Coordinates of C-alpha atoms in Angstrom, one line a residue:
Chain A
M481 CA -24.7 -46.1 36.5
A482 CA -21.6 -45.8 38.6
N483 CA -19.3 -44.7 35.9
E484 CA -21.7 -41.9 34.8
K485 CA -20.1 -38.7 34.7
K486 CA -21.6 -35.9 37.0
E487 CA -22.4 -32.9 34.6
K488 CA -20.9 -29.7 35.8
A489 CA -23.3 -27.0 36.5
P490 CA -22.6 -24.1 34.2
I491 CA -21.1 -20.7 35.9
L492 CA -23.8 -18.3 35.2
A493 CA -23.2 -14.6 35.0
S494 CA -25.6 -11.9 36.1
K495 CA -26.4 -8.9 34.0
K496 CA -23.9 -6.8 36.0
V497 CA -21.2 -9.5 35.5
K498 CA -21.9 -9.5 31.7
I499 CA -21.5 -5.7 31.6
I500 CA -18.2 -6.0 33.5
I501 CA -17.2 -8.6 31.0
L502 CA -18.0 -6.2 28.2
V503 CA -16.1 -3.4 29.6
C504 CA -13.0 -5.6 30.2
V505 CA -13.1 -6.8 26.6
A506 CA -13.6 -3.2 25.4
I507 CA -10.3 -2.4 27.5
I508 CA -8.4 -5.2 25.8
A509 CA -9.8 -4.0 22.4
F510 CA -8.6 -0.5 23.2
F511 CA -4.9 -1.7 23.7
G512 CA -5.3 -3.9 20.6
G513 CA -6.8 -1.1 18.6
K514 CA -4.1 1.4 19.7
E515 CA -1.6 -0.6 17.6
F516 CA -3.9 -0.2 14.5
W517 CA -4.5 3.5 15.3
E518 CA -0.9 4.1 15.5
L519 CA -0.3 2.6 12.0
R520 CA -3.4 4.2 10.3
H521 CA -2.4 7.6 11.5
F522 CA 1.3 7.6 11.2
K523 CA 2.7 10.5 9.3
E524 CA 5.5 10.0 6.9
V525 CA 7.7 13.1 6.4
F526 CA 10.5 14.1 3.9
V527 CA 12.5 17.1 3.1
A528 CA 11.5 18.1 -0.4
S529 CA 14.1 19.2 -2.9
D530 CA 14.5 22.8 -3.7
E531 CA 13.0 22.1 -7.1
L532 CA 9.5 21.2 -5.8
T533 CA 7.1 23.5 -7.8
E534 CA 3.7 22.3 -6.7
V535 CA 1.8 19.8 -4.5
K536 CA -1.2 18.3 -6.1
W537 CA -3.7 15.7 -4.7
L538 CA -5.3 12.7 -6.4
S539 CA -8.6 14.6 -5.7
D540 CA -7.6 17.2 -8.1
Y541 CA -8.4 14.6 -10.8
L542 CA -11.5 13.1 -9.1
P543 CA -13.1 15.5 -6.7
E544 CA -15.2 12.5 -5.2
L545 CA -12.0 11.4 -3.5
K546 CA -11.6 14.5 -1.4
N547 CA -11.7 13.8 2.2
S548 CA -11.3 10.0 1.7
W549 CA -8.5 7.9 2.6
F550 CA -7.6 7.5 -1.0
D551 CA -6.6 11.1 -1.5
T552 CA -2.9 11.2 -1.7
P553 CA -0.3 14.0 -2.4
I554 CA 1.4 14.2 -5.9
Y555 CA 4.7 16.4 -6.0
V556 CA 5.4 18.1 -9.1
F557 CA 8.8 19.2 -10.2
D558 CA 8.7 21.4 -13.4
S559 CA 11.9 22.5 -14.9
G560 CA 10.3 25.3 -16.8
V561 CA 12.2 23.9 -20.0
E562 CA 9.8 22.3 -22.6
G563 CA 10.2 18.4 -22.6
G564 CA 8.3 15.4 -21.8
S565 CA 6.5 14.5 -18.6
V566 CA 7.2 11.5 -16.2
F567 CA 4.8 9.9 -13.6
I568 CA 6.4 7.9 -10.9
M569 CA 4.3 6.0 -8.4
G570 CA 5.4 3.9 -5.3
N571 CA 3.4 2.0 -2.8
V572 CA 0.6 0.9 -4.9
H573 CA 1.2 -2.2 -2.9
P574 CA 2.1 -0.7 0.3
Y575 CA 3.7 -3.8 1.7
E576 CA 6.5 -3.3 -0.7
P577 CA 8.2 -0.3 1.1
A578 CA 11.3 0.0 -1.1
S579 CA 9.0 1.5 -3.6
S580 CA 8.0 4.4 -1.4
I581 CA 11.4 4.8 -0.1
T582 CA 12.7 5.0 -3.7
C583 CA 10.1 7.9 -4.2
Y584 CA 11.2 9.6 -1.1
V585 CA 14.9 9.5 -2.1
M586 CA 13.9 10.9 -5.5
L587 CA 11.8 13.5 -3.6
E588 CA 14.6 14.8 -1.4
N589 CA 17.3 14.8 -4.1
I590 CA 15.8 15.4 -7.5
H591 CA 17.2 17.8 -10.1
V592 CA 15.2 18.3 -13.3
E593 CA 16.9 20.0 -16.2
C594 CA 14.4 19.4 -18.8
G595 CA 10.6 18.4 -18.6
K596 CA 8.3 17.8 -15.8
V597 CA 8.3 15.0 -13.2
F598 CA 5.2 13.9 -11.0
I599 CA 6.0 11.7 -8.1
M600 CA 3.3 10.1 -6.0
P601 CA 5.0 8.2 -3.0
Q602 CA 1.8 6.6 -1.6
G603 CA -0.1 5.1 -4.6
N604 CA -2.7 3.4 -2.3
Y605 CA -2.8 5.6 0.7
S606 CA -5.7 3.6 2.3
G607 CA -3.6 0.3 1.9
S608 CA -0.6 1.9 3.6
T609 CA -2.8 2.7 6.7
M610 CA -3.6 -0.9 7.4
G611 CA -0.3 -2.9 7.6
S612 CA -0.1 -6.6 7.6
T613 CA 0.0 -7.2 11.4
G614 CA -2.3 -10.4 10.9
G615 CA 0.6 -11.8 8.9
A616 CA 2.9 -11.1 12.0
Y617 CA 4.6 -8.3 9.8
P618 CA 6.3 -5.5 11.7
K619 CA 4.5 -2.1 11.5
F620 CA 7.4 0.1 10.6
V621 CA 10.8 0.1 9.0
T622 CA 13.5 2.4 10.0
V623 CA 16.4 3.6 7.9
K624 CA 19.6 4.7 9.8
T625 CA 21.1 7.9 8.9
E626 CA 23.9 10.3 10.1
W627 CA 21.3 12.4 11.9
G628 CA 19.2 9.5 13.5
E629 CA 16.5 7.3 12.0
Q630 CA 13.8 7.8 9.5
K631 CA 10.8 5.9 10.0
Y632 CA 8.4 4.3 7.3
R633 CA 5.3 2.5 7.4
I634 CA 5.0 -1.2 6.2
G635 CA 1.3 -1.3 4.8
A636 CA -0.8 -4.0 3.3
R637 CA -1.2 -5.4 -0.3
E638 CA -4.9 -4.2 -0.7
S639 CA -6.9 -1.2 0.4
N640 CA -7.9 -1.0 4.0
P641 CA -11.3 -2.8 4.4
L642 CA -12.1 0.1 6.8
D643 CA -12.4 2.1 3.7
Q644 CA -13.9 -0.4 1.4
W645 CA -16.0 -3.2 2.6
P646 CA -17.4 -5.8 1.9
D647 CA -15.6 -7.8 -0.7
P648 CA -17.8 -9.7 -3.2
F649 CA -17.4 -13.5 -3.7
T650 CA -15.8 -12.9 -7.1
Y651 CA -14.4 -9.6 -8.4
V652 CA -15.6 -8.6 -11.8
H653 CA -13.1 -6.4 -13.5
Y654 CA -14.5 -3.3 -15.2
P655 CA -14.8 -2.9 -18.2
S656 CA -13.3 -6.3 -19.2
G657 CA -15.8 -8.4 -17.3
Q658 CA -12.8 -10.8 -16.4
N659 CA -13.3 -12.6 -13.1
L660 CA -10.5 -12.1 -10.5
A661 CA -9.9 -13.2 -7.1
Y662 CA -12.4 -11.5 -4.6
Q663 CA -9.7 -9.7 -2.6
D664 CA -8.5 -8.1 -5.9
I665 CA -11.3 -5.6 -5.8
R666 CA -9.2 -3.8 -3.2
N667 CA -6.0 -4.3 -5.1
M668 CA -5.1 -1.2 -7.0
N669 CA -3.0 -2.9 -9.6
R670 CA -6.0 -5.1 -10.6
T671 CA -8.7 -2.2 -10.8
Y672 CA -7.4 -0.1 -13.8
P673 CA -8.7 1.8 -15.8
G674 CA -11.2 2.1 -13.1
R675 CA -14.3 4.1 -13.0
A676 CA -15.6 7.2 -11.5
D677 CA -18.7 5.8 -9.8
G678 CA -17.2 2.4 -8.8
T679 CA -15.6 1.2 -5.6
P680 CA -13.2 3.6 -3.8
T681 CA -10.2 1.6 -5.3
E682 CA -11.6 1.8 -8.7
M683 CA -12.2 5.5 -8.2
A684 CA -8.6 6.0 -7.2
S685 CA -7.4 4.1 -10.2
Y686 CA -9.6 6.1 -12.4
A687 CA -8.2 9.3 -10.9
I688 CA -4.7 8.0 -11.8
M689 CA -5.9 7.4 -15.3
E690 CA -7.2 11.0 -15.4
L691 CA -3.9 12.2 -14.2
L692 CA -2.0 10.4 -17.0
R693 CA -4.5 11.8 -19.5
K694 CA -4.8 15.4 -18.2
E695 CA -1.2 16.0 -17.7
K696 CA -0.4 14.3 -21.0
I697 CA 2.1 12.1 -19.2
D698 CA 4.7 10.4 -21.7
I699 CA 6.4 8.0 -19.4
A700 CA 4.7 6.2 -16.4
I701 CA 6.5 4.2 -14.0
D702 CA 4.9 2.1 -11.4
I703 CA 7.4 0.7 -8.7
H704 CA 6.8 -2.5 -7.1
E705 CA 8.7 -5.4 -5.1
A706 CA 8.1 -9.1 -5.6
S707 CA 8.9 -12.3 -3.7
I708 CA 11.9 -14.1 -5.1
M709 CA 10.0 -17.3 -5.7
Y710 CA 7.6 -15.6 -8.0
P711 CA 8.5 -15.5 -11.7
V712 CA 8.0 -11.7 -12.2
V713 CA 10.9 -10.5 -10.1
G714 CA 13.8 -8.3 -10.6
T715 CA 12.2 -7.3 -14.0
Y716 CA 10.7 -4.5 -16.0
V717 CA 7.1 -5.4 -17.3
A718 CA 6.0 -3.4 -20.3
P719 CA 3.4 -3.4 -23.1
D720 CA 4.5 -3.7 -26.7
K721 CA 4.8 0.0 -27.0
S722 CA 7.4 0.4 -24.4
L723 CA 8.9 -3.1 -24.3
S724 CA 12.0 -2.5 -26.7
I725 CA 12.7 0.7 -24.4
A726 CA 12.6 -1.7 -21.3
G727 CA 15.0 -4.2 -23.1
Y728 CA 17.5 -1.5 -23.7
A729 CA 17.2 -0.1 -20.3
A730 CA 17.6 -3.7 -18.7
M731 CA 20.8 -4.2 -20.9
S732 CA 22.4 -0.8 -19.5
L733 CA 21.5 -2.0 -16.1
S734 CA 23.4 -5.3 -16.4
E735 CA 26.5 -3.5 -15.7
Y736 CA 25.4 -3.2 -12.0
F737 CA 22.7 -6.0 -11.4
N738 CA 20.5 -8.5 -13.3
M739 CA 17.4 -6.9 -14.8
K740 CA 15.0 -8.9 -17.0
F741 CA 12.1 -7.5 -19.2
E742 CA 8.9 -9.1 -19.8
A743 CA 6.0 -8.3 -22.1
S744 CA 2.7 -7.2 -20.3
P745 CA 0.1 -10.1 -21.0
K746 CA -2.9 -8.9 -23.0
S747 CA -5.3 -11.3 -21.3
L748 CA -4.7 -10.3 -17.7
R749 CA -6.6 -7.2 -17.0
G750 CA -6.6 -4.4 -14.4
L751 CA -2.7 -4.0 -14.2
S752 CA -0.9 -0.7 -14.6
H753 CA 1.5 -2.1 -17.3
R754 CA -1.5 -3.1 -19.4
E755 CA -4.3 -0.5 -18.8
W756 CA -2.1 2.6 -18.4
G757 CA -0.9 2.1 -22.1
D758 CA -4.2 1.1 -23.4
Y759 CA -6.3 3.9 -21.9
S760 CA -3.8 6.8 -22.2
Q761 CA -0.9 7.9 -24.3
A762 CA 1.8 7.2 -21.6
L763 CA 4.6 4.6 -22.2
P764 CA 4.3 2.3 -19.1
F765 CA 6.9 0.5 -17.1
L766 CA 6.4 -1.6 -14.1
M767 CA 9.6 -2.4 -12.0
E768 CA 10.0 -5.3 -9.6
T769 CA 12.8 -5.8 -7.1
P770 CA 13.4 -8.8 -5.0
E771 CA 11.7 -8.6 -1.8
P772 CA 12.4 -11.8 0.3
F773 CA 10.3 -10.4 3.2
I774 CA 7.0 -11.3 1.3
D775 CA 8.1 -14.9 0.4
R776 CA 5.9 -17.6 2.0
I777 CA 8.7 -19.9 3.3
T778 CA 10.7 -17.7 5.3
G779 CA 11.6 -17.7 9.0
P780 CA 10.6 -14.8 11.4
I781 CA 9.4 -11.8 9.6
T782 CA 11.1 -9.1 11.4
E783 CA 12.2 -5.4 10.5
E784 CA 15.8 -6.6 10.4
F785 CA 14.7 -9.1 7.6
M786 CA 13.0 -6.3 5.9
L787 CA 16.2 -4.2 5.8
E788 CA 18.7 -7.1 5.2
G789 CA 16.6 -9.7 3.3
K790 CA 18.6 -12.6 4.6
D791 CA 16.8 -16.0 5.2
E792 CA 18.3 -19.4 5.5
F793 CA 15.1 -21.1 4.1
L794 CA 15.3 -19.1 1.0
A795 CA 19.0 -19.8 0.7
K796 CA 18.0 -23.6 0.7
A797 CA 15.3 -23.0 -1.8
A798 CA 17.8 -21.0 -4.0
E799 CA 20.1 -24.0 -3.8
K800 CA 17.4 -26.2 -5.2
G801 CA 16.8 -23.8 -7.9
L802 CA 13.4 -22.8 -6.7
T803 CA 13.9 -18.9 -6.8
Y804 CA 13.7 -16.8 -9.9
V805 CA 16.6 -14.5 -9.0
P806 CA 20.1 -15.5 -7.6
Y807 CA 20.0 -15.5 -3.8
D808 CA 23.1 -15.4 -1.6
I809 CA 22.5 -15.4 2.1
E810 CA 25.8 -13.5 2.7
E811 CA 24.5 -10.6 0.7
G812 CA 20.8 -10.9 1.1
Q813 CA 18.5 -8.5 -0.7
P814 CA 19.0 -5.5 1.5
M815 CA 16.9 -2.3 1.4
W816 CA 19.7 -0.1 -0.2
Y817 CA 20.0 -2.7 -2.9
R818 CA 16.3 -2.7 -3.8
V819 CA 15.9 1.1 -3.6
G820 CA 19.1 1.4 -5.7
R821 CA 17.9 -0.8 -8.4
H822 CA 14.6 1.3 -8.5
L823 CA 16.5 4.5 -8.8
S824 CA 18.7 3.2 -11.6
G825 CA 15.8 1.4 -13.2
A826 CA 13.6 4.4 -13.4
A827 CA 16.5 6.7 -14.6
E828 CA 17.3 4.2 -17.5
A829 CA 13.8 3.9 -18.5
I830 CA 13.5 7.7 -18.9
A831 CA 17.1 8.1 -20.7
W832 CA 16.2 5.4 -23.2
T833 CA 12.7 6.8 -24.0
S834 CA 14.3 10.2 -24.7
Y835 CA 16.7 8.3 -26.9
F836 CA 13.9 6.4 -28.7
Y837 CA 11.6 9.5 -28.9
P838 CA 13.5 12.7 -29.2
D839 CA 10.3 14.7 -28.7
I840 CA 10.1 13.2 -25.3
V841 CA 13.1 14.7 -23.6
V842 CA 13.3 14.6 -19.9
E843 CA 16.5 15.2 -18.2
V844 CA 16.5 14.2 -14.6
E845 CA 19.1 13.4 -11.9
W846 CA 18.7 11.7 -8.4
P847 CA 21.1 9.3 -6.7
L848 CA 21.7 6.0 -8.6
F849 CA 22.5 2.5 -7.7
E850 CA 26.3 3.0 -7.4
D851 CA 25.8 6.1 -5.3
I852 CA 23.7 4.2 -2.8
Q853 CA 26.1 1.3 -2.9
A854 CA 28.9 3.8 -2.1
N855 CA 27.3 6.0 0.5
G856 CA 24.3 4.0 1.9
L857 CA 20.7 4.8 1.8
G858 CA 20.6 7.1 4.9
Y859 CA 23.0 9.4 3.3
Y860 CA 20.4 10.6 0.8
L861 CA 17.8 11.3 3.4
H862 CA 17.7 14.6 5.1
D863 CA 16.9 15.5 8.8
P864 CA 13.2 17.0 8.9
D865 CA 14.1 18.3 12.4
A866 CA 17.0 20.4 11.3
P867 CA 16.2 24.2 11.2
E868 CA 17.7 24.7 7.8
N869 CA 15.1 22.2 6.6
A870 CA 12.0 23.5 8.3
S871 CA 10.5 25.2 5.3
K872 CA 11.0 22.2 3.2
V873 CA 9.4 19.5 5.2
Q874 CA 6.4 17.8 3.6
V875 CA 4.0 15.6 5.6
V876 CA 2.5 12.8 3.7
Y877 CA -0.9 12.7 5.0
H878 CA -4.4 12.6 3.5
K879 CA -6.6 15.6 3.9
P880 CA -8.6 14.5 6.8
A881 CA -12.4 13.9 6.6
A882 CA -14.7 15.5 9.0
Y883 CA -14.9 12.8 11.6
D884 CA -11.0 12.7 11.5
R885 CA -10.8 16.3 12.4
T886 CA -12.5 15.6 15.6
Y887 CA -9.7 13.1 16.4
Q888 CA -7.1 15.6 15.5
D889 CA -8.7 18.0 17.9
L890 CA -8.7 15.4 20.6
E891 CA -5.2 14.6 19.8
A892 CA -4.1 18.2 20.1
A893 CA -6.2 18.6 23.3
F894 CA -4.3 15.6 24.8
K895 CA -0.9 17.1 23.8
Q896 CA -1.8 20.3 25.5
Chain B
M1122 CA -26.5 -1.7 -14.2
L1123 CA -23.4 -3.4 -12.7
V1124 CA -22.9 -0.5 -10.4
F1125 CA -26.5 -0.4 -9.3
W1126 CA -26.5 -4.2 -8.1
Q1127 CA -23.1 -3.8 -6.7
T1128 CA -24.6 -1.0 -4.6
V1129 CA -27.6 -2.9 -3.7
I1130 CA -25.5 -5.8 -2.5
H1131 CA -23.2 -3.5 -0.6
Y1132 CA -26.1 -2.1 1.4
L1133 CA -27.4 -5.7 1.8
Y1134 CA -24.1 -6.7 3.5
F1135 CA -24.6 -3.8 5.9
V1136 CA -28.2 -4.9 6.8
I1137 CA -26.9 -8.5 7.3
A1138 CA -24.1 -7.1 9.4
A1139 CA -26.6 -5.2 11.5
I1140 CA -28.9 -8.3 12.1
I1141 CA -25.9 -10.3 13.1
A1142 CA -24.9 -7.5 15.6
F1143 CA -28.5 -7.4 17.0
F1144 CA -28.3 -11.2 17.7
F1145 CA -25.0 -11.1 19.2
I1146 CA -26.2 -8.4 21.6
K1147 CA -29.4 -10.3 22.3
N1148 CA -27.8 -13.6 23.0
F1149 CA -25.1 -11.9 25.0
F1150 CA -27.6 -10.8 27.7
K1151 CA -30.2 -13.5 27.2
R1152 CA -29.8 -17.0 25.8
E1153 CA -31.0 -20.6 26.6
K1154 CA -28.0 -22.7 25.5
R1155 CA -24.3 -22.3 26.1
T1156 CA -25.1 -20.3 29.1
N1157 CA -21.6 -20.6 30.6
L1158 CA -19.5 -17.6 31.6
V1159 CA -17.0 -18.5 28.9
Y1160 CA -19.6 -17.9 26.3
D1161 CA -20.2 -14.5 27.7
I1162 CA -16.6 -13.5 27.1
V1163 CA -16.8 -14.8 23.6
Y1164 CA -20.1 -13.0 22.9
A1165 CA -18.4 -9.8 24.2
Y1166 CA -15.3 -10.3 22.2
C1167 CA -17.7 -10.5 19.0
V1168 CA -19.9 -7.5 19.9
I1169 CA -16.9 -5.1 20.4
P1170 CA -15.8 -4.8 16.6
F1171 CA -19.5 -3.9 15.7
V1172 CA -19.6 -1.2 18.4
L1173 CA -16.3 0.3 17.2
R1174 CA -17.8 0.4 13.6
V1175 CA -21.0 2.2 14.9
L1176 CA -18.9 4.6 16.6
F1177 CA -16.7 5.3 13.5
V1178 CA -13.6 4.3 15.4
K1179 CA -11.4 3.6 12.6

C-alpha cells in the first residue's frame, strides 16, 4: 500500500557500546548517589552543656543494635540529687527537625538541679540518614547564629530501606496483631513495644522500651511535628495516667500559645503515647507542633519554607477553616516558634508531673518559648569551632559498622 | 512462628531480587525483542542499583 509506513530499523548496539552505556549510567549514578551519600554520612554536632555526665548508646540496652544504623547516642545529665528521671526523644520521625533542634537547644543549655535527664536527639537514626529528596525536600536546614550557621539534616519519616528491606504487603503489629499500612513496619512510632528478635525498627523500639524500664524513667517525652491540616497538631497526646498532667500543662502554656491535649486511643497500637505507658512505669507525653512544611497542598518545599513556615495555599485553606490550628501567612509557623513551643511544652509537662507526684521531683532549666522569642533560636546554639568549646563538642554519629570503617579510611585517605 | 515466616519471606525477597537482577543483566547483553539502543540505556539504568547493593555501596 502507498500509505504503508516504513518501519525504522532499530539502532543496534554492539557489546562494546553496551559496556560504554553501562559505564555512562554508572557515572550518572555516581553523581546522583553522591547526594544520598552526603545526607547519609552527615554528622550533626553540638556543644554539650557543662553538666553532661555520660553518653550512652541505644545498643547498651540491646547489644544486637551495635554497629547498626539504628544505634544512636543518649546524653545523660545527672544532678546527683535524688529525684525523678526524664527521657526526652527527638526525631523519631526525622522529617520533623524542630524535634531534634529542640533536643540540641536542651543539650547545649540544660541545667539540672534535681533528678536525672536522658536526651536522645536522633530517635530513628536510620531514618535521619535517608532524607525525603524523592518528595523534593531539601536535604538540610540551617539555623543562623551570631557566629555563623548551624546545619541540621532533614530526614525521612520511616527507617531507611537500605537498613530494613523489603516491606511486607501488610504490616502486622506485634504483639497486638493489628494490621497497619505496609510502610509502618519502618515507622518507629508504630512498632512499640517492639521485640528483641524482630525487624531492625522493632529492635530499636524494644531497646527504647528497655531504656525506659532499666533506667526507671518516670516521665517520657516524645517530640514530633504535624501538618496543620492533620487533627493531631499543636497538642499533647497522653494516655489516661498522664492525661490530667497534660491538661494542666496545656492550660499553663495558653499564656504564650494554644496547646491542646488529647487522649491516646486504646485501639491504635504501636505508638509511644500508648505503648510506653502500657509496657513501662513511665508517664508518656507526645508533643506535636504545627509544621506546614509537611502539608500536602503547599507551594515549593524549600529550606526557607522549613524555617519560616509561610505558604499562600495553606493561608487559603485556613481561610476556609480547613486547618486544625490558626494560620496567619504574615507570621507563618517559623522554626523558632516550633522549637520554643517544644521547649516550654516539655518544661511544663515535667513541672506539672512533679506537682502531681511529689516523689517524682525533677528540677530542670533550659531556654523557654519566651527566651527564644526574645533572643532568637541561634542565640542558644554555640560555636563548635570556637577553641573554648573544643572539649565539649559532641558528634551525633552512630558507631560505624565494619564496612563503613573502610569508607572512613578512604575518606581520610582522600583528605590527606 | 511469626518471626520465622517473616525471616523466610525476607530471604525469599532477596532470592527474587537476585533472579530479577540476573535477567536484567542477561537481557541487557542479549535479547530478541526491543533491541533498540534506547532499551540498552533503560536496562543499564535498572542494572546499576543492583550492582550498588551487591557492592554494599549505601
